[in-house]
mmCIF file of C-alpha atoms and ligand atoms in Angstrom:
data_model
loop_
_atom_site.group_PDB
_atom_site.id
_atom_site.type_symbol
_atom_site.label_atom_id
_atom_site.label_comp_id
_atom_site.label_asym_id
_atom_site.label_seq_id
_atom_site.Cartn_x
_atom_site.Cartn_y
_atom_site.Cartn_z
ATOM 1 C CA MET A 1 -6.552 11.959 -10.411
ATOM 2 C CA PRO A 2 -7.738 9.945 -7.395
ATOM 3 C CA PHE A 3 -4.199 8.895 -6.469
ATOM 4 C CA THR A 4 -0.782 10.542 -5.946
ATOM 5 C CA LEU A 5 2.421 8.556 -5.599
ATOM 6 C CA HIS A 6 5.461 10.377 -4.193
ATOM 7 C CA ARG A 7 8.846 8.889 -4.974
ATOM 8 C CA GLY A 8 11.388 9.304 -2.196
ATOM 9 C CA ASP A 9 11.744 9.283 1.566
ATOM 10 C CA ALA A 10 8.538 9.162 3.609
ATOM 11 C CA LEU A 11 9.535 11.784 6.194
ATOM 12 C CA THR A 12 10.556 14.240 3.487
ATOM 13 C CA ALA A 13 7.375 13.669 1.459
ATOM 14 C CA LEU A 14 5.073 13.834 4.487
ATOM 15 C CA ALA A 15 6.330 17.334 5.281
ATOM 16 C CA ASP A 16 4.585 18.556 2.091
ATOM 17 C CA ILE A 17 1.206 17.017 2.921
ATOM 18 C CA PRO A 18 -1.078 19.727 4.362
ATOM 19 C CA ASP A 19 -2.417 19.588 7.935
ATOM 20 C CA ASN A 20 -5.767 17.809 8.454
ATOM 21 C CA SER A 21 -5.981 16.614 4.849
ATOM 22 C CA VAL A 22 -6.140 12.792 5.000
ATOM 23 C CA ASP A 23 -8.782 10.601 6.620
ATOM 24 C CA ALA A 24 -6.739 7.491 7.452
ATOM 25 C CA VAL A 25 -3.089 6.442 7.541
ATOM 26 C CA ILE A 26 -2.802 2.759 6.687
ATOM 27 C CA THR A 27 0.741 1.523 6.410
ATOM 28 C CA ASP A 28 3.103 -1.425 6.469
ATOM 29 C CA PRO A 29 6.542 -0.004 7.374
ATOM 30 C CA PRO A 30 9.798 -1.964 7.195
ATOM 31 C CA TYR A 31 9.563 -3.889 10.498
ATOM 32 C CA ASN A 32 13.298 -3.748 11.328
ATOM 33 C CA SER A 33 12.673 -6.907 13.288
ATOM 34 C CA GLY A 34 15.020 -9.588 14.476
ATOM 35 C CA GLY A 35 18.503 -8.140 13.870
ATOM 36 C CA ARG A 36 20.313 -9.013 17.122
ATOM 37 C CA THR A 37 23.714 -7.675 16.164
ATOM 38 C CA SER A 38 25.015 -4.847 14.057
ATOM 39 C CA SER A 39 26.193 -7.275 11.367
ATOM 40 C CA GLU A 40 22.797 -9.004 11.284
ATOM 41 C CA ARG A 41 21.085 -5.629 10.823
ATOM 42 C CA THR A 42 23.426 -4.175 8.245
ATOM 43 C CA GLY A 43 24.776 -7.296 6.531
ATOM 44 C CA ARG A 44 21.492 -9.088 5.837
ATOM 45 C CA SER A 45 19.185 -7.703 3.156
ATOM 46 C CA ALA A 46 15.398 -7.547 3.531
ATOM 47 C CA ARG A 47 15.340 -10.096 0.728
ATOM 48 C CA ALA A 48 17.473 -12.568 2.694
ATOM 49 C CA LYS A 49 15.538 -11.893 5.891
ATOM 50 C CA TYR A 50 11.998 -12.321 4.622
ATOM 51 C CA THR A 51 12.512 -14.987 2.022
ATOM 52 C CA SER A 52 14.918 -17.492 3.569
ATOM 53 C CA GLY A 53 14.077 -20.955 2.273
ATOM 54 C CA ASP A 54 12.061 -19.448 -0.572
ATOM 55 C CA THR A 55 14.384 -19.743 -3.524
ATOM 56 C CA GLU A 56 11.755 -19.601 -6.243
ATOM 57 C CA HIS A 57 11.463 -15.871 -6.649
ATOM 58 C CA ASP A 58 13.491 -13.024 -8.021
ATOM 59 C CA LEU A 59 11.777 -10.224 -6.126
ATOM 60 C CA ALA A 60 13.879 -7.111 -5.521
ATOM 61 C CA ASN A 61 15.333 -6.116 -2.184
ATOM 62 C CA PHE A 62 13.953 -3.038 -0.405
ATOM 63 C CA PRO A 63 15.626 -0.405 1.821
ATOM 64 C CA GLY A 64 15.022 0.637 5.435
ATOM 65 C CA GLU A 65 15.573 -2.615 7.340
ATOM 66 C CA ASN A 66 18.797 -1.795 9.210
ATOM 67 C CA ARG A 67 17.771 0.216 12.262
ATOM 68 C CA ASP A 68 18.429 -0.998 15.767
ATOM 69 C CA GLN A 69 15.617 -1.194 18.279
ATOM 70 C CA ARG A 70 15.947 2.293 19.763
ATOM 71 C CA SER A 71 16.375 4.109 16.476
ATOM 72 C CA TYR A 72 13.445 2.194 14.968
ATOM 73 C CA GLY A 73 11.186 3.395 17.786
ATOM 74 C CA TYR A 74 12.423 6.969 17.367
ATOM 75 C CA TRP A 75 12.055 6.953 13.567
ATOM 76 C CA LEU A 76 8.579 5.389 13.669
ATOM 77 C CA THR A 77 7.524 8.042 16.197
ATOM 78 C CA LEU A 78 8.673 10.806 13.824
ATOM 79 C CA LEU A 79 6.729 9.244 10.962
ATOM 80 C CA LEU A 80 3.596 8.759 12.975
ATOM 81 C CA THR A 81 3.875 12.335 14.302
ATOM 82 C CA GLU A 82 3.957 13.748 10.758
ATOM 83 C CA SER A 83 1.106 11.400 9.798
ATOM 84 C CA TYR A 84 -0.899 12.627 12.790
ATOM 85 C CA ARG A 85 -0.472 16.252 11.721
ATOM 86 C CA ALA A 86 -1.686 15.399 8.218
ATOM 87 C CA THR A 87 -4.786 13.531 9.473
ATOM 88 C CA VAL A 88 -8.210 15.030 10.185
ATOM 89 C CA GLU A 89 -9.692 15.010 13.690
ATOM 90 C CA SER A 90 -11.127 11.534 14.478
ATOM 91 C CA GLY A 91 -9.145 10.046 11.552
ATOM 92 C CA ALA A 92 -7.442 6.674 12.070
ATOM 93 C CA ALA A 93 -3.965 5.145 11.871
ATOM 94 C CA LEU A 94 -3.503 1.414 11.142
ATOM 95 C CA VAL A 95 0.116 0.241 11.342
ATOM 96 C CA PHE A 96 1.309 -3.275 10.511
ATOM 97 C CA THR A 97 3.946 -4.917 12.674
ATOM 98 C CA ASP A 98 5.157 -8.319 13.868
ATOM 99 C CA TRP A 99 5.310 -9.843 17.370
ATOM 100 C CA ARG A 100 8.792 -8.484 18.114
ATOM 101 C CA GLN A 101 7.980 -4.894 17.201
ATOM 102 C CA LEU A 102 4.486 -4.826 18.696
ATOM 103 C CA PRO A 103 5.513 -3.015 21.929
ATOM 104 C CA THR A 104 7.675 -0.495 20.031
ATOM 105 C CA THR A 105 4.862 0.181 17.575
ATOM 106 C CA THR A 106 2.210 0.787 20.258
ATOM 107 C CA ASP A 107 4.684 3.095 22.073
ATOM 108 C CA ALA A 108 5.484 5.031 18.867
ATOM 109 C CA LEU A 109 1.800 5.433 17.992
ATOM 110 C CA GLN A 110 1.012 6.917 21.382
ATOM 111 C CA ALA A 111 4.174 9.043 21.563
ATOM 112 C CA ALA A 112 3.112 10.554 18.214
ATOM 113 C CA GLY A 113 -0.173 11.718 19.766
ATOM 114 C CA TRP A 114 -2.607 9.037 18.572
ATOM 115 C CA THR A 115 -5.066 7.473 20.989
ATOM 116 C CA TRP A 116 -4.293 3.764 20.895
ATOM 117 C CA ARG A 117 -7.519 1.823 20.214
ATOM 118 C CA GLY A 118 -6.399 -1.778 19.846
ATOM 119 C CA VAL A 119 -4.581 -4.474 17.894
ATOM 120 C CA ALA A 120 -6.127 -6.548 15.099
ATOM 121 C CA ALA A 121 -4.447 -9.647 13.682
ATOM 122 C CA TRP A 122 -3.697 -10.766 10.141
ATOM 123 C CA HIS A 123 -3.677 -14.546 10.314
ATOM 124 C CA LYS A 124 -1.624 -16.352 7.657
ATOM 125 C CA PRO A 125 -2.918 -19.923 7.400
ATOM 126 C CA VAL A 126 0.076 -20.996 5.336
ATOM 127 C CA SER A 127 2.960 -20.458 7.747
ATOM 128 C CA ARG A 128 5.936 -22.581 8.716
ATOM 129 C CA PRO A 129 5.493 -24.927 11.704
ATOM 130 C CA GLN A 130 8.433 -24.615 14.136
ATOM 131 C CA LYS A 131 9.550 -27.624 16.148
ATOM 132 C CA GLY A 132 9.174 -27.082 19.914
ATOM 133 C CA ARG A 133 7.612 -23.646 19.431
ATOM 134 C CA LEU A 134 4.285 -21.940 18.853
ATOM 135 C CA LYS A 135 3.796 -21.134 15.182
ATOM 136 C CA GLN A 136 4.248 -17.456 14.251
ATOM 137 C CA SER A 137 1.167 -17.349 12.063
ATOM 138 C CA CYS A 138 0.043 -13.756 12.657
ATOM 139 C CA GLU A 139 1.163 -10.246 11.936
ATOM 140 C CA TYR A 140 -0.560 -7.382 13.733
ATOM 141 C CA ILE A 141 -2.336 -4.155 12.929
ATOM 142 C CA VAL A 142 -1.910 -1.582 15.696
ATOM 143 C CA TRP A 143 -4.584 1.060 15.404
ATOM 144 C CA GLY A 144 -5.516 4.380 16.910
ATOM 145 C CA THR A 145 -7.406 7.584 16.262
ATOM 146 C CA LYS A 146 -6.664 11.293 16.315
ATOM 147 C CA GLY A 147 -8.882 12.159 19.254
ATOM 148 C CA LEU A 148 -12.342 10.631 19.573
ATOM 149 C CA VAL A 149 -13.846 7.951 17.318
ATOM 150 C CA ASP A 150 -16.632 9.557 15.257
ATOM 151 C CA SER A 151 -18.890 6.602 14.480
ATOM 152 C CA ASP A 152 -21.540 8.863 12.908
ATOM 153 C CA ARG A 153 -19.023 9.995 10.308
ATOM 154 C CA ASN A 154 -18.128 6.399 9.425
ATOM 155 C CA PRO A 155 -20.667 3.892 10.778
ATOM 156 C CA VAL A 156 -18.726 0.685 9.991
ATOM 157 C CA TYR A 157 -18.300 -2.585 11.892
ATOM 158 C CA LEU A 158 -14.872 -4.006 11.036
ATOM 159 C CA PRO A 159 -13.398 -7.376 12.044
ATOM 160 C CA GLY A 160 -10.474 -7.728 14.459
ATOM 161 C CA LEU A 161 -9.151 -10.827 12.682
ATOM 162 C CA TYR A 162 -8.288 -11.144 8.992
ATOM 163 C CA THR A 163 -7.366 -14.537 7.555
ATOM 164 C CA ALA A 164 -5.778 -14.609 4.098
ATOM 165 C CA SER A 165 -2.659 -15.761 2.292
ATOM 166 C CA GLN A 166 -0.654 -13.807 -0.229
ATOM 167 C CA PRO A 167 -0.097 -16.390 -2.991
ATOM 168 C CA ARG A 168 3.494 -16.637 -4.221
ATOM 169 C CA LYS A 169 2.295 -16.712 -7.794
ATOM 170 C CA GLY A 170 1.805 -13.159 -9.004
ATOM 171 C CA ARG A 171 3.469 -11.664 -5.920
ATOM 172 C CA MET A 172 5.332 -8.471 -6.751
ATOM 173 C CA HIS A 173 6.836 -7.451 -3.396
ATOM 174 C CA ILE A 174 8.695 -9.520 -0.793
ATOM 175 C CA THR A 175 6.319 -8.482 2.001
ATOM 176 C CA GLN A 176 3.189 -7.849 -0.067
ATOM 177 C CA LYS A 177 -0.104 -7.814 1.841
ATOM 178 C CA PRO A 178 -3.215 -9.550 0.458
ATOM 179 C CA VAL A 179 -5.400 -7.001 -1.303
ATOM 180 C CA GLU A 180 -8.589 -8.533 0.166
ATOM 181 C CA VAL A 181 -7.304 -7.781 3.695
ATOM 182 C CA MET A 182 -6.438 -4.222 2.699
ATOM 183 C CA GLN A 183 -9.885 -3.781 1.081
ATOM 184 C CA GLU A 184 -11.464 -4.446 4.472
ATOM 185 C CA LEU A 185 -9.019 -2.202 6.333
ATOM 186 C CA VAL A 186 -9.474 0.833 4.057
ATOM 187 C CA LYS A 187 -13.115 0.928 5.163
ATOM 188 C CA ILE A 188 -11.872 2.660 8.334
ATOM 189 C CA CYS A 189 -11.628 5.674 5.978
ATOM 190 C CA PRO A 190 -15.059 7.203 5.283
ATOM 191 C CA PRO A 191 -16.364 6.588 1.722
ATOM 192 C CA GLY A 192 -14.826 9.040 -0.722
ATOM 193 C CA GLY A 193 -12.105 10.021 1.794
ATOM 194 C CA THR A 194 -8.318 9.876 1.434
ATOM 195 C CA VAL A 195 -6.003 7.068 2.586
ATOM 196 C CA LEU A 196 -2.278 7.786 3.110
ATOM 197 C CA ASP A 197 0.395 5.052 3.003
ATOM 198 C CA PRO A 198 3.951 6.412 3.582
ATOM 199 C CA PHE A 199 5.455 2.955 2.785
ATOM 200 C CA ALA A 200 3.524 2.003 -0.331
ATOM 201 C CA GLY A 201 5.722 -0.886 -1.536
ATOM 202 C CA SER A 202 3.947 -2.435 -4.532
ATOM 203 C CA GLY A 203 0.917 -0.213 -3.905
ATOM 204 C CA THR A 204 -1.472 -2.748 -2.323
ATOM 205 C CA THR A 205 -3.045 -0.234 0.106
ATOM 206 C CA GLY A 206 -3.652 2.108 -2.822
ATOM 207 C CA VAL A 207 -5.186 -0.565 -5.044
ATOM 208 C CA ALA A 208 -7.512 -1.482 -2.154
ATOM 209 C CA ALA A 209 -8.406 2.181 -1.530
ATOM 210 C CA LEU A 210 -9.267 2.796 -5.201
ATOM 211 C CA ARG A 211 -11.304 -0.413 -5.420
ATOM 212 C CA GLU A 212 -13.316 0.749 -2.419
ATOM 213 C CA GLY A 213 -13.887 4.257 -3.805
ATOM 214 C CA ARG A 214 -11.345 6.073 -1.628
ATOM 215 C CA ARG A 215 -8.596 8.435 -2.810
ATOM 216 C CA PHE A 216 -4.971 7.470 -2.175
ATOM 217 C CA ILE A 217 -1.652 9.174 -1.404
ATOM 218 C CA GLY A 218 1.399 6.903 -1.307
ATOM 219 C CA VAL A 219 5.146 7.322 -0.787
ATOM 220 C CA GLU A 220 7.783 4.792 -1.852
ATOM 221 C CA LEU A 221 11.571 5.121 -1.646
ATOM 222 C CA SER A 222 12.573 2.272 -3.953
ATOM 223 C CA GLU A 223 12.345 3.300 -7.620
ATOM 224 C CA HIS A 224 11.736 -0.316 -8.543
ATOM 225 C CA TYR A 225 8.746 -0.686 -6.219
ATOM 226 C CA ALA A 226 7.444 2.812 -7.007
ATOM 227 C CA ASP A 227 7.268 1.779 -10.683
ATOM 228 C CA ILE A 228 5.322 -1.358 -9.765
ATOM 229 C CA ALA A 229 2.983 0.610 -7.484
ATOM 230 C CA GLU A 230 2.333 3.176 -10.203
ATOM 231 C CA GLN A 231 1.437 0.438 -12.710
ATOM 232 C CA ARG A 232 -0.850 -1.344 -10.249
ATOM 233 C CA LEU A 233 -2.615 1.898 -9.282
ATOM 234 C CA ARG A 234 -3.183 2.866 -12.906
ATOM 235 C CA SER A 235 -4.534 -0.535 -13.755
ATOM 236 C CA ALA A 236 -6.841 -0.502 -10.681
ATOM 237 C CA LEU A 237 -8.347 2.710 -12.049
ATOM 238 C CA THR A 238 -9.028 1.299 -15.493
ATOM 239 C CA GLN A 239 -10.059 -2.233 -14.473
ATOM 240 C CA ASP A 240 -12.357 -1.188 -11.684
ATOM 241 C CA ASP A 241 -13.915 1.822 -13.357
ATOM 242 C CA PHE A 242 -13.103 4.091 -10.407
ATOM 243 C CA GLU A 243 -15.938 5.959 -8.731
ATOM 244 C CA LEU A 244 -15.688 7.804 -5.392
ATOM 245 C CA ALA A 245 -17.839 5.935 -2.859
ATOM 246 C CA GLY A 246 -20.840 7.733 -1.395
ATOM 247 C CA PRO A 247 -22.029 7.506 2.230
ATOM 248 C CA GLU A 248 -22.790 3.934 3.453
ATOM 249 C CA GLU A 249 -26.540 3.119 3.210
HETATM 250 C C1 SAM B 1 6.890 -3.687 4.142
HETATM 251 S S1 SAM B 1 7.091 -2.912 2.620
HETATM 252 C C2 SAM B 1 5.427 -2.482 2.119
HETATM 253 C C3 SAM B 1 4.787 -3.545 1.255
HETATM 254 C C4 SAM B 1 3.377 -3.184 0.829
HETATM 255 N N1 SAM B 1 2.462 -3.257 1.942
HETATM 256 C C5 SAM B 1 2.887 -4.070 -0.298
HETATM 257 O O1 SAM B 1 1.848 -4.758 -0.132
HETATM 258 O O2 SAM B 1 3.524 -4.092 -1.338
HETATM 259 C C6 SAM B 1 7.797 -1.395 3.083
HETATM 260 C C7 SAM B 1 8.198 -0.496 1.927
HETATM 261 O O3 SAM B 1 8.707 0.722 2.470
HETATM 262 C C8 SAM B 1 9.721 1.201 1.588
HETATM 263 N N2 SAM B 1 10.572 2.127 2.342
HETATM 264 C C9 SAM B 1 11.608 1.851 3.168
HETATM 265 N N3 SAM B 1 12.131 2.969 3.706
HETATM 266 C C10 SAM B 1 11.384 3.996 3.212
HETATM 267 C C11 SAM B 1 11.403 5.407 3.418
HETATM 268 N N4 SAM B 1 12.304 6.000 4.217
HETATM 269 N N5 SAM B 1 10.489 6.162 2.763
HETATM 270 C C12 SAM B 1 9.570 5.584 1.937
HETATM 271 N N6 SAM B 1 9.499 4.243 1.701
HETATM 272 C C13 SAM B 1 10.395 3.468 2.336
HETATM 273 C C14 SAM B 1 10.439 -0.046 1.120
HETATM 274 O O4 SAM B 1 11.093 0.174 -0.115
HETATM 275 C C15 SAM B 1 9.286 -1.058 1.038
HETATM 276 O O5 SAM B 1 8.816 -1.173 -0.289
#
């Protein structure tokens, strides 16, 4: 089977993934962004936080959005440390975040041992204008490598800016990423290699990996979203006639 989906907590599941066994960690963790007070962090669900003003959906809540700033940085460091151990030499980590958590995420990546290589942006053309302010129309992809970049192993040229919207129609997760963006990002993993996403959500990273001929290992804590991810991964295999990609020409 070209994919494995673990159900449960990411840190627990990562401990069972062997050393030096994945080629890229590409993940979109709960951002834990914007809770100024304890009651804002613990009393407001991810659903309320990410979908205020959007009353037309019945998407399920997800866990893991209640950490304060210091514990988020500590927790993310633990996760990225375990991910580092599981990644091959010269493998890459790509971690989504927002503007508030950008400094914490670059700190956590480096504290975990990765060599920080840069920040790419996901630009969302459909975003809410804010009176008297600059529009928050981007989320960010902090990336790094385990040691040196090996461009002979994976001779790709990838963009630093990705523009795409996730249409509301057909959306399955509150913070779902557009699959076309993820299909570009998984190319940081050499053809036929393995992509790990410890926060799989509805499985978008995995669908992208399978479409691009990469293997996938995902972890998801919410049973509801793990079921959705499993269905999407299975249907990506049948629809796209999965074949492991060979070396780039
Ligand atoms: C930002 S969402 C990922 C969305 C995904 N990129 C997609 O396109 O569907 C983060 C996911 O991490 C899951 N999560 C939260 N805490 C977790 C934990 N400790 N272990 C594993 N998954 C967790 C949440 O249930 C949520 O689905």
